[in-house]
Amino acid sequence: MNEYRIELPWPPGNNHLFSVFRGRKIKSKKGREYTSAVARQIAESNQQYNLTGKLKVKINAYPPTRARRDLDNLFKAPLDSLTQAGVIADDSLIDDVRMVRCEVVKGGRLEVIITEMEGA
């Protein structure tokens, strides 16, 4: 089983990912900026991914402040951004996903650990 570790910036919350324009739900400016930042970071890493088998994902979340927050609001932005950046072929391949709240760090960050599952 191959394991990949990727450090990502702290994402915008779900409430800031999308906005409504002319009656249609579109990705907000913050959402587009986050997706672009992740894509740039992946491109600069010179690592080839395109994972196409069944995956297990663990996200260690290092929040920027002690503010109360729901961890489940943090899944969408990083997983969608990793898919858009070509790391994961499709986020429907993720069969096991987990998030752990870690200590506060300045600016916040996510440590994403992706493991290819047996039989993938």
mmCIF file of C-alpha atoms in Angstrom:
data_model
loop_
_atom_site.group_PDB
_atom_site.id
_atom_site.type_symbol
_atom_site.label_atom_id
_atom_site.label_comp_id
_atom_site.label_asym_id
_atom_site.label_seq_id
_atom_site.Cartn_x
_atom_site.Cartn_y
_atom_site.Cartn_z
ATOM 1 C CA MET A 1 0.000 0.000 0.000
ATOM 2 C CA ASN A 2 1.439 3.332 -1.058
ATOM 3 C CA GLU A 3 1.031 6.309 1.239
ATOM 4 C CA TYR A 4 1.220 9.963 0.223
ATOM 5 C CA ARG A 5 1.520 12.945 2.582
ATOM 6 C CA ILE A 6 0.462 16.363 1.388
ATOM 7 C CA GLU A 7 0.428 19.554 3.436
ATOM 8 C CA LEU A 8 -2.290 22.028 2.463
ATOM 9 C CA PRO A 9 -3.250 25.522 3.593
ATOM 10 C CA TRP A 10 -6.202 25.971 5.931
ATOM 11 C CA PRO A 11 -9.378 25.909 3.789
ATOM 12 C CA PRO A 12 -12.337 28.260 3.793
ATOM 13 C CA GLY A 13 -15.371 26.813 5.570
ATOM 14 C CA ASN A 14 -18.283 25.336 3.615
ATOM 15 C CA ASN A 15 -20.258 28.549 4.112
ATOM 16 C CA HIS A 16 -17.592 30.432 2.136
ATOM 17 C CA LEU A 17 -17.037 27.901 -0.673
ATOM 18 C CA PHE A 18 -20.025 28.764 -2.819
ATOM 19 C CA SER A 19 -22.124 31.785 -3.672
ATOM 20 C CA VAL A 20 -25.253 32.298 -5.737
ATOM 21 C CA PHE A 21 -25.025 34.196 -9.018
ATOM 22 C CA ARG A 22 -28.106 34.695 -11.184
ATOM 23 C CA GLY A 23 -29.859 31.892 -9.367
ATOM 24 C CA ARG A 24 -26.991 29.422 -9.847
ATOM 25 C CA LYS A 25 -24.672 28.067 -7.190
ATOM 26 C CA ILE A 26 -21.056 28.775 -8.170
ATOM 27 C CA LYS A 27 -17.700 28.471 -6.430
ATOM 28 C CA SER A 28 -16.976 31.681 -4.513
ATOM 29 C CA LYS A 29 -13.842 33.773 -4.920
ATOM 30 C CA LYS A 30 -12.420 32.258 -1.705
ATOM 31 C CA GLY A 31 -13.201 28.767 -3.010
ATOM 32 C CA ARG A 32 -11.509 29.455 -6.360
ATOM 33 C CA GLU A 33 -8.474 30.974 -4.625
ATOM 34 C CA TYR A 34 -8.115 27.925 -2.373
ATOM 35 C CA THR A 35 -8.412 25.503 -5.318
ATOM 36 C CA SER A 36 -5.781 27.514 -7.219
ATOM 37 C CA ALA A 37 -3.433 27.557 -4.218
ATOM 38 C CA VAL A 38 -3.692 23.767 -3.866
ATOM 39 C CA ALA A 39 -3.146 23.237 -7.613
ATOM 40 C CA ARG A 40 -0.068 25.499 -7.528
ATOM 41 C CA GLN A 41 1.325 23.674 -4.514
ATOM 42 C CA ILE A 42 0.836 20.260 -6.164
ATOM 43 C CA ALA A 43 2.419 21.463 -9.431
ATOM 44 C CA GLU A 44 5.434 22.889 -7.574
ATOM 45 C CA SER A 45 5.959 19.612 -5.698
ATOM 46 C CA ASN A 46 6.848 17.828 -8.976
ATOM 47 C CA GLN A 47 5.145 14.710 -7.585
ATOM 48 C CA GLN A 48 3.002 12.584 -9.919
ATOM 49 C CA TYR A 49 -0.215 11.281 -8.368
ATOM 50 C CA ASN A 50 -3.458 10.621 -10.326
ATOM 51 C CA LEU A 51 -4.642 8.003 -7.834
ATOM 52 C CA THR A 52 -7.339 5.833 -9.412
ATOM 53 C CA GLY A 53 -7.931 2.987 -6.946
ATOM 54 C CA LYS A 54 -9.812 2.780 -3.661
ATOM 55 C CA LEU A 55 -8.399 5.222 -1.136
ATOM 56 C CA LYS A 56 -8.218 5.891 2.578
ATOM 57 C CA VAL A 57 -7.755 9.528 3.591
ATOM 58 C CA LYS A 58 -6.787 10.899 6.984
ATOM 59 C CA ILE A 59 -6.680 14.649 7.502
ATOM 60 C CA ASN A 60 -4.855 16.110 10.483
ATOM 61 C CA ALA A 61 -6.383 19.563 10.961
ATOM 62 C CA TYR A 62 -4.202 22.183 12.650
ATOM 63 C CA PRO A 63 -6.609 25.121 13.133
ATOM 64 C CA PRO A 64 -5.409 28.733 13.014
ATOM 65 C CA THR A 65 -7.232 29.687 16.242
ATOM 66 C CA ARG A 66 -8.951 28.105 19.220
ATOM 67 C CA ALA A 67 -12.360 29.144 17.839
ATOM 68 C CA ARG A 68 -15.041 26.466 17.982
ATOM 69 C CA ARG A 69 -15.621 24.830 14.608
ATOM 70 C CA ASP A 70 -17.192 21.722 13.157
ATOM 71 C CA LEU A 71 -14.538 19.509 11.624
ATOM 72 C CA ASP A 72 -17.017 18.051 9.145
ATOM 73 C CA ASN A 73 -17.153 21.447 7.388
ATOM 74 C CA LEU A 74 -13.500 21.052 6.410
ATOM 75 C CA PHE A 75 -13.753 17.961 4.180
ATOM 76 C CA LYS A 76 -15.141 19.429 0.960
ATOM 77 C CA ALA A 77 -12.586 22.108 0.010
ATOM 78 C CA PRO A 78 -9.398 20.032 0.332
ATOM 79 C CA LEU A 79 -10.830 16.858 -1.212
ATOM 80 C CA ASP A 80 -12.386 18.704 -4.158
ATOM 81 C CA SER A 81 -9.183 20.712 -4.636
ATOM 82 C CA LEU A 82 -7.009 17.584 -4.621
ATOM 83 C CA THR A 83 -9.331 16.066 -7.224
ATOM 84 C CA GLN A 84 -9.172 19.195 -9.373
ATOM 85 C CA ALA A 85 -5.356 19.254 -9.055
ATOM 86 C CA GLY A 86 -5.180 15.686 -10.396
ATOM 87 C CA VAL A 87 -4.030 14.013 -7.180
ATOM 88 C CA ILE A 88 -7.196 11.915 -6.913
ATOM 89 C CA ALA A 89 -8.987 10.880 -10.118
ATOM 90 C CA ASP A 90 -12.404 11.212 -8.443
ATOM 91 C CA ASP A 91 -13.281 11.789 -4.796
ATOM 92 C CA SER A 92 -15.852 8.972 -5.034
ATOM 93 C CA LEU A 93 -12.810 6.643 -4.822
ATOM 94 C CA ILE A 94 -12.431 7.508 -1.139
ATOM 95 C CA ASP A 95 -13.875 4.628 0.883
ATOM 96 C CA ASP A 96 -12.445 5.598 4.268
ATOM 97 C CA VAL A 97 -12.116 9.210 5.408
ATOM 98 C CA ARG A 98 -11.157 10.551 8.816
ATOM 99 C CA MET A 99 -10.277 13.927 10.296
ATOM 100 C CA VAL A 100 -8.404 14.608 13.523
ATOM 101 C CA ARG A 101 -8.252 17.979 15.300
ATOM 102 C CA CYS A 102 -4.667 18.794 16.259
ATOM 103 C CA GLU A 103 -3.015 21.697 18.062
ATOM 104 C CA VAL A 104 -3.431 25.295 16.947
ATOM 105 C CA VAL A 105 -0.722 26.583 14.579
ATOM 106 C CA LYS A 106 -0.320 30.089 13.184
ATOM 107 C CA GLY A 107 -2.236 30.373 9.908
ATOM 108 C CA GLY A 108 -3.598 26.822 10.242
ATOM 109 C CA ARG A 109 -2.844 23.921 7.930
ATOM 110 C CA LEU A 110 -4.008 20.463 6.919
ATOM 111 C CA GLU A 111 -1.843 17.381 6.707
ATOM 112 C CA VAL A 112 -3.502 14.987 4.261
ATOM 113 C CA ILE A 113 -2.416 11.343 4.318
ATOM 114 C CA ILE A 114 -3.718 9.321 1.370
ATOM 115 C CA THR A 115 -3.293 5.549 1.391
ATOM 116 C CA GLU A 116 -4.036 3.266 -1.547
ATOM 117 C CA MET A 117 -6.124 0.405 -0.184
ATOM 118 C CA GLU A 118 -5.418 -3.279 -0.832
ATOM 119 C CA GLY A 119 -7.038 -4.689 -3.936
ATOM 120 C CA ALA A 120 -7.232 -1.279 -5.561
#
